[in-house]
Amino acid sequence: QVQLVESGGGLVQAGDSLRLSCAASGGTRNSYDMGWFRQAPGKEREFVAAITWSGGRTYQADSVTGRFFISRDNAKNTVYLQMNDLKLEDTAVYYCGADPPGALSGGPSYFHSWGQGTQVTVSS
């Protein structure tokens, strides 16, 4: 099973930017469809953004469109989430997920492999 390690979270002020990284290792495939979900206290885990294994297609939640951008570097087996103009409501634990190529063909859904999460806290 692929192992996922997130990094880049932290405490920032509203309007600031952060870039999260998710490094993939192990597993039986060279690449995966990957993405980000987030979970705020007392709320369910929700979709944020996803990217196909080739990087040819991306998906974003309406709440982050125009502010968050997902990308990947397959040479480094790493997916990034660039978060701009952060808002208080973006505060959450951000989880990286992965599935074999083709998992996103029907649109974003819960992944089967997850990282441990990284905390993003936005203050006013």
PDB file of C-alpha atoms in Angstrom:
ATOM      1  CA  GLN A   1       0.000   0.000   0.000  1.00  0.00           C
ATOM      2  CA  VAL A   2       1.260   3.475  -0.811  1.00  0.00           C
ATOM      3  CA  GLN A   3       2.512   5.594   2.084  1.00  0.00           C
ATOM      4  CA  LEU A   4       1.646   9.296   2.117  1.00  0.00           C
ATOM      5  CA  VAL A   5       3.371  11.973   4.199  1.00  0.00           C
ATOM      6  CA  GLU A   6       1.971  15.516   4.330  1.00  0.00           C
ATOM      7  CA  SER A   7       3.923  18.608   5.301  1.00  0.00           C
ATOM      8  CA  GLY A   8       3.657  22.377   5.132  1.00  0.00           C
ATOM      9  CA  GLY A   9       0.836  23.091   7.539  1.00  0.00           C
ATOM     10  CA  GLY A  10       1.025  25.799  10.166  1.00  0.00           C
ATOM     11  CA  LEU A  11      -0.492  28.880  11.754  1.00  0.00           C
ATOM     12  CA  VAL A  12      -1.087  31.807   9.432  1.00  0.00           C
ATOM     13  CA  GLN A  13      -3.187  34.952   9.326  1.00  0.00           C
ATOM     14  CA  ALA A  14      -6.211  35.475   7.118  1.00  0.00           C
ATOM     15  CA  GLY A  15      -5.125  36.468   3.630  1.00  0.00           C
ATOM     16  CA  ASP A  16      -1.802  34.628   3.851  1.00  0.00           C
ATOM     17  CA  SER A  17      -0.671  31.722   1.669  1.00  0.00           C
ATOM     18  CA  LEU A  18       0.605  28.222   2.421  1.00  0.00           C
ATOM     19  CA  ARG A  19       1.782  25.343   0.285  1.00  0.00           C
ATOM     20  CA  LEU A  20       1.124  21.805   1.423  1.00  0.00           C
ATOM     21  CA  SER A  21       3.135  18.878   0.107  1.00  0.00           C
ATOM     22  CA  CYS A  22       2.306  15.189   0.011  1.00  0.00           C
ATOM     23  CA  ALA A  23       5.093  12.736  -0.718  1.00  0.00           C
ATOM     24  CA  ALA A  24       4.129   9.239  -1.850  1.00  0.00           C
ATOM     25  CA  SER A  25       6.314   6.178  -1.423  1.00  0.00           C
ATOM     26  CA  GLY A  26       6.023   2.423  -1.573  1.00  0.00           C
ATOM     27  CA  GLY A  27       2.987   0.857  -3.192  1.00  0.00           C
ATOM     28  CA  THR A  28       2.886  -1.251  -6.317  1.00  0.00           C
ATOM     29  CA  ARG A  29       2.381   1.484  -8.910  1.00  0.00           C
ATOM     30  CA  ASN A  30       4.508   4.268 -10.314  1.00  0.00           C
ATOM     31  CA  SER A  31       1.792   6.866  -9.892  1.00  0.00           C
ATOM     32  CA  TYR A  32      -1.610   7.450  -8.394  1.00  0.00           C
ATOM     33  CA  ASP A  33      -4.620   9.707  -8.674  1.00  0.00           C
ATOM     34  CA  MET A  34      -4.217  11.931  -5.615  1.00  0.00           C
ATOM     35  CA  GLY A  35      -5.926  14.721  -3.788  1.00  0.00           C
ATOM     36  CA  TRP A  36      -6.670  16.608  -0.608  1.00  0.00           C
ATOM     37  CA  PHE A  37      -9.526  16.475   1.839  1.00  0.00           C
ATOM     38  CA  ARG A  38      -9.883  18.466   5.045  1.00  0.00           C
ATOM     39  CA  GLN A  39     -11.657  18.005   8.336  1.00  0.00           C
ATOM     40  CA  ALA A  40     -12.547  20.790  10.735  1.00  0.00           C
ATOM     41  CA  PRO A  41     -13.452  20.083  14.387  1.00  0.00           C
ATOM     42  CA  GLY A  42     -16.938  18.628  14.649  1.00  0.00           C
ATOM     43  CA  LYS A  43     -17.344  18.347  10.895  1.00  0.00           C
ATOM     44  CA  GLU A  44     -17.061  15.564   8.359  1.00  0.00           C
ATOM     45  CA  ARG A  45     -14.050  15.197   6.107  1.00  0.00           C
ATOM     46  CA  GLU A  46     -14.682  17.184   2.935  1.00  0.00           C
ATOM     47  CA  PHE A  47     -13.169  17.246  -0.529  1.00  0.00           C
ATOM     48  CA  VAL A  48     -10.762  20.084  -1.361  1.00  0.00           C
ATOM     49  CA  ALA A  49      -8.906  19.270  -4.594  1.00  0.00           C
ATOM     50  CA  ALA A  50      -7.704  16.331  -6.671  1.00  0.00           C
ATOM     51  CA  ILE A  51      -5.445  15.623  -9.624  1.00  0.00           C
ATOM     52  CA  THR A  52      -5.179  12.682 -11.996  1.00  0.00           C
ATOM     53  CA  TRP A  53      -2.020  10.594 -12.102  1.00  0.00           C
ATOM     54  CA  SER A  54      -0.811  12.385 -15.248  1.00  0.00           C
ATOM     55  CA  GLY A  55      -1.706  15.834 -13.988  1.00  0.00           C
ATOM     56  CA  GLY A  56      -3.955  16.227 -16.993  1.00  0.00           C
ATOM     57  CA  ARG A  57      -7.082  16.996 -15.045  1.00  0.00           C
ATOM     58  CA  THR A  58      -7.740  18.720 -11.735  1.00  0.00           C
ATOM     59  CA  TYR A  59     -10.791  19.160  -9.546  1.00  0.00           C
ATOM     60  CA  GLN A  60     -11.506  21.761  -6.845  1.00  0.00           C
ATOM     61  CA  ALA A  61     -14.306  22.285  -4.380  1.00  0.00           C
ATOM     62  CA  ASP A  62     -16.393  25.379  -5.035  1.00  0.00           C
ATOM     63  CA  SER A  63     -15.300  26.831  -1.700  1.00  0.00           C
ATOM     64  CA  VAL A  64     -11.645  26.969  -2.780  1.00  0.00           C
ATOM     65  CA  THR A  65     -11.903  27.605  -6.531  1.00  0.00           C
ATOM     66  CA  GLY A  66      -9.720  30.527  -7.495  1.00  0.00           C
ATOM     67  CA  ARG A  67      -7.774  30.385  -4.215  1.00  0.00           C
ATOM     68  CA  PHE A  68      -6.360  26.833  -3.990  1.00  0.00           C
ATOM     69  CA  PHE A  69      -4.396  25.132  -6.754  1.00  0.00           C
ATOM     70  CA  ILE A  70      -3.295  21.510  -6.917  1.00  0.00           C
ATOM     71  CA  SER A  71      -0.276  20.332  -8.862  1.00  0.00           C
ATOM     72  CA  ARG A  72       2.142  17.429  -8.921  1.00  0.00           C
ATOM     73  CA  ASP A  73       5.724  16.526  -9.711  1.00  0.00           C
ATOM     74  CA  ASN A  74       5.803  12.871 -10.673  1.00  0.00           C
ATOM     75  CA  ALA A  75       9.594  12.834 -10.710  1.00  0.00           C
ATOM     76  CA  LYS A  76       9.395  13.520  -6.970  1.00  0.00           C
ATOM     77  CA  ASN A  77       6.192  11.518  -6.374  1.00  0.00           C
ATOM     78  CA  THR A  78       4.817  14.624  -4.708  1.00  0.00           C
ATOM     79  CA  VAL A  79       1.516  16.480  -4.900  1.00  0.00           C
ATOM     80  CA  TYR A  80       1.184  20.092  -3.815  1.00  0.00           C
ATOM     81  CA  LEU A  81      -1.705  22.253  -2.657  1.00  0.00           C
ATOM     82  CA  GLN A  82      -1.054  25.956  -3.037  1.00  0.00           C
ATOM     83  CA  MET A  83      -3.453  27.814  -0.780  1.00  0.00           C
ATOM     84  CA  ASN A  84      -3.846  31.543  -1.289  1.00  0.00           C
ATOM     85  CA  ASP A  85      -6.008  34.154   0.426  1.00  0.00           C
ATOM     86  CA  LEU A  86      -6.637  31.835   3.341  1.00  0.00           C
ATOM     87  CA  LYS A  87      -9.819  32.365   5.322  1.00  0.00           C
ATOM     88  CA  LEU A  88     -10.796  31.498   8.881  1.00  0.00           C
ATOM     89  CA  GLU A  89     -13.046  28.755   7.534  1.00  0.00           C
ATOM     90  CA  ASP A  90     -10.061  27.035   5.913  1.00  0.00           C
ATOM     91  CA  THR A  91      -8.865  26.000   9.369  1.00  0.00           C
ATOM     92  CA  ALA A  92      -8.768  22.192   9.417  1.00  0.00           C
ATOM     93  CA  VAL A  93      -6.574  19.131   9.326  1.00  0.00           C
ATOM     94  CA  TYR A  94      -5.664  18.547   5.689  1.00  0.00           C
ATOM     95  CA  TYR A  95      -5.322  14.947   4.537  1.00  0.00           C
ATOM     96  CA  CYS A  96      -3.664  13.680   1.395  1.00  0.00           C
ATOM     97  CA  GLY A  97      -5.252  10.694  -0.315  1.00  0.00           C
ATOM     98  CA  ALA A  98      -4.343   8.372  -3.174  1.00  0.00           C
ATOM     99  CA  ASP A  99      -5.851   5.670  -5.354  1.00  0.00           C
ATOM    100  CA  PRO A 100      -4.744   3.809  -8.476  1.00  0.00           C
ATOM    101  CA  PRO A 101      -5.004   5.678 -11.808  1.00  0.00           C
ATOM    102  CA  GLY A 102      -8.572   5.978 -13.024  1.00  0.00           C
ATOM    103  CA  ALA A 103     -10.076   6.469  -9.590  1.00  0.00           C
ATOM    104  CA  LEU A 104     -11.017  10.047 -10.500  1.00  0.00           C
ATOM    105  CA  SER A 105     -12.690   9.101 -13.773  1.00  0.00           C
ATOM    106  CA  GLY A 106     -16.097   9.429 -12.139  1.00  0.00           C
ATOM    107  CA  GLY A 107     -15.201  12.545 -10.233  1.00  0.00           C
ATOM    108  CA  PRO A 108     -13.713  13.014  -6.764  1.00  0.00           C
ATOM    109  CA  SER A 109     -14.589  10.576  -3.997  1.00  0.00           C
ATOM    110  CA  TYR A 110     -12.995   9.285  -0.823  1.00  0.00           C
ATOM    111  CA  PHE A 111      -9.580   7.773  -1.366  1.00  0.00           C
ATOM    112  CA  HIS A 112      -8.548   4.392  -0.004  1.00  0.00           C
ATOM    113  CA  SER A 113      -5.060   5.431   1.147  1.00  0.00           C
ATOM    114  CA  TRP A 114      -4.510   8.408   3.469  1.00  0.00           C
ATOM    115  CA  GLY A 115      -1.699  10.291   5.106  1.00  0.00           C
ATOM    116  CA  GLN A 116      -1.644  11.277   8.766  1.00  0.00           C
ATOM    117  CA  GLY A 117      -2.779  14.836   8.099  1.00  0.00           C
ATOM    118  CA  THR A 118      -1.293  18.278   8.637  1.00  0.00           C
ATOM    119  CA  GLN A 119      -2.910  21.071  10.647  1.00  0.00           C
ATOM    120  CA  VAL A 120      -3.705  24.399   9.007  1.00  0.00           C
ATOM    121  CA  THR A 121      -4.878  27.144  11.343  1.00  0.00           C
ATOM    122  CA  VAL A 122      -5.948  30.531  10.024  1.00  0.00           C
ATOM    123  CA  SER A 123      -6.243  33.366  12.538  1.00  0.00           C
ATOM    124  CA  SER A 124      -7.788  36.805  12.162  1.00  0.00           C
TER     125      SER A 124
END
